Amino acid sequence: MSKPTSRRGPPPWPRKASLRHAALMEAAEKLFMEKGYTATTMNGVAAAAGFAKGTLYHYFANKAELLQALGTTLTKR
């Protein structure tokens, strides 16, 4: 039986919560603009940001909450 290999170096995703949140919001904005609300999925947003779906659900309970947070962020720009 072989020993599991360990990954070396920093993780490919941001370590700080604020950076993860920003990466998720950026991916969501892009997908909502390209595909629209109905065709955009939580799985798609997580994958586009390079995170597991569980990470996305850590920040947002559902797609409607994600869109609302994105709208709030965009109005502050």
PDB file of C-alpha atoms in Angstrom:
ATOM      1  CA  MET A   1       0.000   0.000   0.000  1.00  0.00           C
ATOM      2  CA  SER A   2       1.461   3.361  -0.986  1.00  0.00           C
ATOM      3  CA  LYS A   3       1.637   6.344   1.294  1.00  0.00           C
ATOM      4  CA  PRO A   4      -0.574   9.294   0.265  1.00  0.00           C
ATOM      5  CA  THR A   5       1.381  12.098  -1.300  1.00  0.00           C
ATOM      6  CA  SER A   6       1.330  15.453   0.406  1.00  0.00           C
ATOM      7  CA  ARG A   7       1.021  18.712  -1.436  1.00  0.00           C
ATOM      8  CA  ARG A   8       3.966  21.037  -1.099  1.00  0.00           C
ATOM      9  CA  GLY A   9       3.865  24.795  -1.138  1.00  0.00           C
ATOM     10  CA  PRO A  10       1.054  27.213  -0.505  1.00  0.00           C
ATOM     11  CA  PRO A  11      -2.518  26.254  -1.339  1.00  0.00           C
ATOM     12  CA  PRO A  12      -3.764  27.378  -4.765  1.00  0.00           C
ATOM     13  CA  TRP A  13      -6.558  29.410  -3.148  1.00  0.00           C
ATOM     14  CA  PRO A  14      -6.434  32.523  -0.961  1.00  0.00           C
ATOM     15  CA  ARG A  15      -5.943  31.807   2.754  1.00  0.00           C
ATOM     16  CA  LYS A  16      -7.654  34.893   4.103  1.00  0.00           C
ATOM     17  CA  ALA A  17     -11.431  34.894   4.373  1.00  0.00           C
ATOM     18  CA  SER A  18     -11.718  38.311   2.739  1.00  0.00           C
ATOM     19  CA  LEU A  19      -9.751  37.116  -0.281  1.00  0.00           C
ATOM     20  CA  ARG A  20     -11.854  33.951  -0.597  1.00  0.00           C
ATOM     21  CA  HIS A  21     -15.016  36.047  -0.351  1.00  0.00           C
ATOM     22  CA  ALA A  22     -13.754  38.428  -3.046  1.00  0.00           C
ATOM     23  CA  ALA A  23     -12.812  35.537  -5.351  1.00  0.00           C
ATOM     24  CA  LEU A  24     -16.284  34.018  -4.933  1.00  0.00           C
ATOM     25  CA  MET A  25     -17.989  37.347  -5.591  1.00  0.00           C
ATOM     26  CA  GLU A  26     -15.878  37.929  -8.704  1.00  0.00           C
ATOM     27  CA  ALA A  27     -16.718  34.482 -10.071  1.00  0.00           C
ATOM     28  CA  ALA A  28     -20.421  34.991  -9.302  1.00  0.00           C
ATOM     29  CA  GLU A  29     -20.492  38.378 -11.011  1.00  0.00           C
ATOM     30  CA  LYS A  30     -18.905  36.948 -14.134  1.00  0.00           C
ATOM     31  CA  LEU A  31     -21.274  33.974 -14.301  1.00  0.00           C
ATOM     32  CA  PHE A  32     -24.418  35.998 -13.570  1.00  0.00           C
ATOM     33  CA  MET A  33     -23.451  38.414 -16.354  1.00  0.00           C
ATOM     34  CA  GLU A  34     -22.601  35.641 -18.841  1.00  0.00           C
ATOM     35  CA  LYS A  35     -25.324  33.103 -18.078  1.00  0.00           C
ATOM     36  CA  GLY A  36     -28.010  34.948 -16.153  1.00  0.00           C
ATOM     37  CA  TYR A  37     -29.459  34.114 -12.762  1.00  0.00           C
ATOM     38  CA  THR A  38     -31.335  30.950 -13.701  1.00  0.00           C
ATOM     39  CA  ALA A  39     -28.472  29.242 -15.539  1.00  0.00           C
ATOM     40  CA  THR A  40     -25.857  30.114 -12.918  1.00  0.00           C
ATOM     41  CA  THR A  41     -25.443  27.418 -10.279  1.00  0.00           C
ATOM     42  CA  MET A  42     -23.727  27.388  -6.909  1.00  0.00           C
ATOM     43  CA  ASN A  43     -21.568  24.532  -8.225  1.00  0.00           C
ATOM     44  CA  GLY A  44     -20.590  26.660 -11.194  1.00  0.00           C
ATOM     45  CA  VAL A  45     -19.661  29.648  -9.036  1.00  0.00           C
ATOM     46  CA  ALA A  46     -17.574  27.494  -6.703  1.00  0.00           C
ATOM     47  CA  ALA A  47     -15.805  25.822  -9.620  1.00  0.00           C
ATOM     48  CA  ALA A  48     -15.155  29.130 -11.400  1.00  0.00           C
ATOM     49  CA  ALA A  49     -13.579  30.506  -8.227  1.00  0.00           C
ATOM     50  CA  GLY A  50     -11.536  27.327  -7.725  1.00  0.00           C
ATOM     51  CA  PHE A  51     -13.168  26.314  -4.427  1.00  0.00           C
ATOM     52  CA  ALA A  52     -15.231  23.433  -3.156  1.00  0.00           C
ATOM     53  CA  LYS A  53     -18.976  23.987  -3.055  1.00  0.00           C
ATOM     54  CA  GLY A  54     -18.838  23.799   0.750  1.00  0.00           C
ATOM     55  CA  THR A  55     -16.617  26.874   0.829  1.00  0.00           C
ATOM     56  CA  LEU A  56     -19.225  28.838  -1.112  1.00  0.00           C
ATOM     57  CA  TYR A  57     -21.977  27.689   1.257  1.00  0.00           C
ATOM     58  CA  HIS A  58     -19.832  28.827   4.185  1.00  0.00           C
ATOM     59  CA  TYR A  59     -20.316  32.390   2.924  1.00  0.00           C
ATOM     60  CA  PHE A  60     -23.755  32.232   1.270  1.00  0.00           C
ATOM     61  CA  ALA A  61     -26.765  30.081   2.172  1.00  0.00           C
ATOM     62  CA  ASN A  62     -28.157  30.039  -1.371  1.00  0.00           C
ATOM     63  CA  LYS A  63     -27.977  31.637  -4.809  1.00  0.00           C
ATOM     64  CA  ALA A  64     -30.456  34.393  -3.931  1.00  0.00           C
ATOM     65  CA  GLU A  65     -28.314  35.458  -0.967  1.00  0.00           C
ATOM     66  CA  LEU A  66     -25.229  35.439  -3.188  1.00  0.00           C
ATOM     67  CA  LEU A  67     -26.946  37.661  -5.760  1.00  0.00           C
ATOM     68  CA  GLN A  68     -28.142  40.037  -3.035  1.00  0.00           C
ATOM     69  CA  ALA A  69     -24.607  40.330  -1.631  1.00  0.00           C
ATOM     70  CA  LEU A  70     -23.268  40.918  -5.122  1.00  0.00           C
ATOM     71  CA  GLY A  71     -25.849  43.648  -5.722  1.00  0.00           C
ATOM     72  CA  THR A  72     -24.896  45.341  -2.448  1.00  0.00           C
ATOM     73  CA  THR A  73     -21.220  45.195  -3.402  1.00  0.00           C
ATOM     74  CA  LEU A  74     -21.817  46.583  -6.881  1.00  0.00           C
ATOM     75  CA  THR A  75     -23.813  49.544  -5.594  1.00  0.00           C
ATOM     76  CA  LYS A  76     -20.903  50.465  -3.307  1.00  0.00           C
ATOM     77  CA  ARG A  77     -18.448  50.700  -6.227  1.00  0.00           C
TER      78      ARG A  77
END
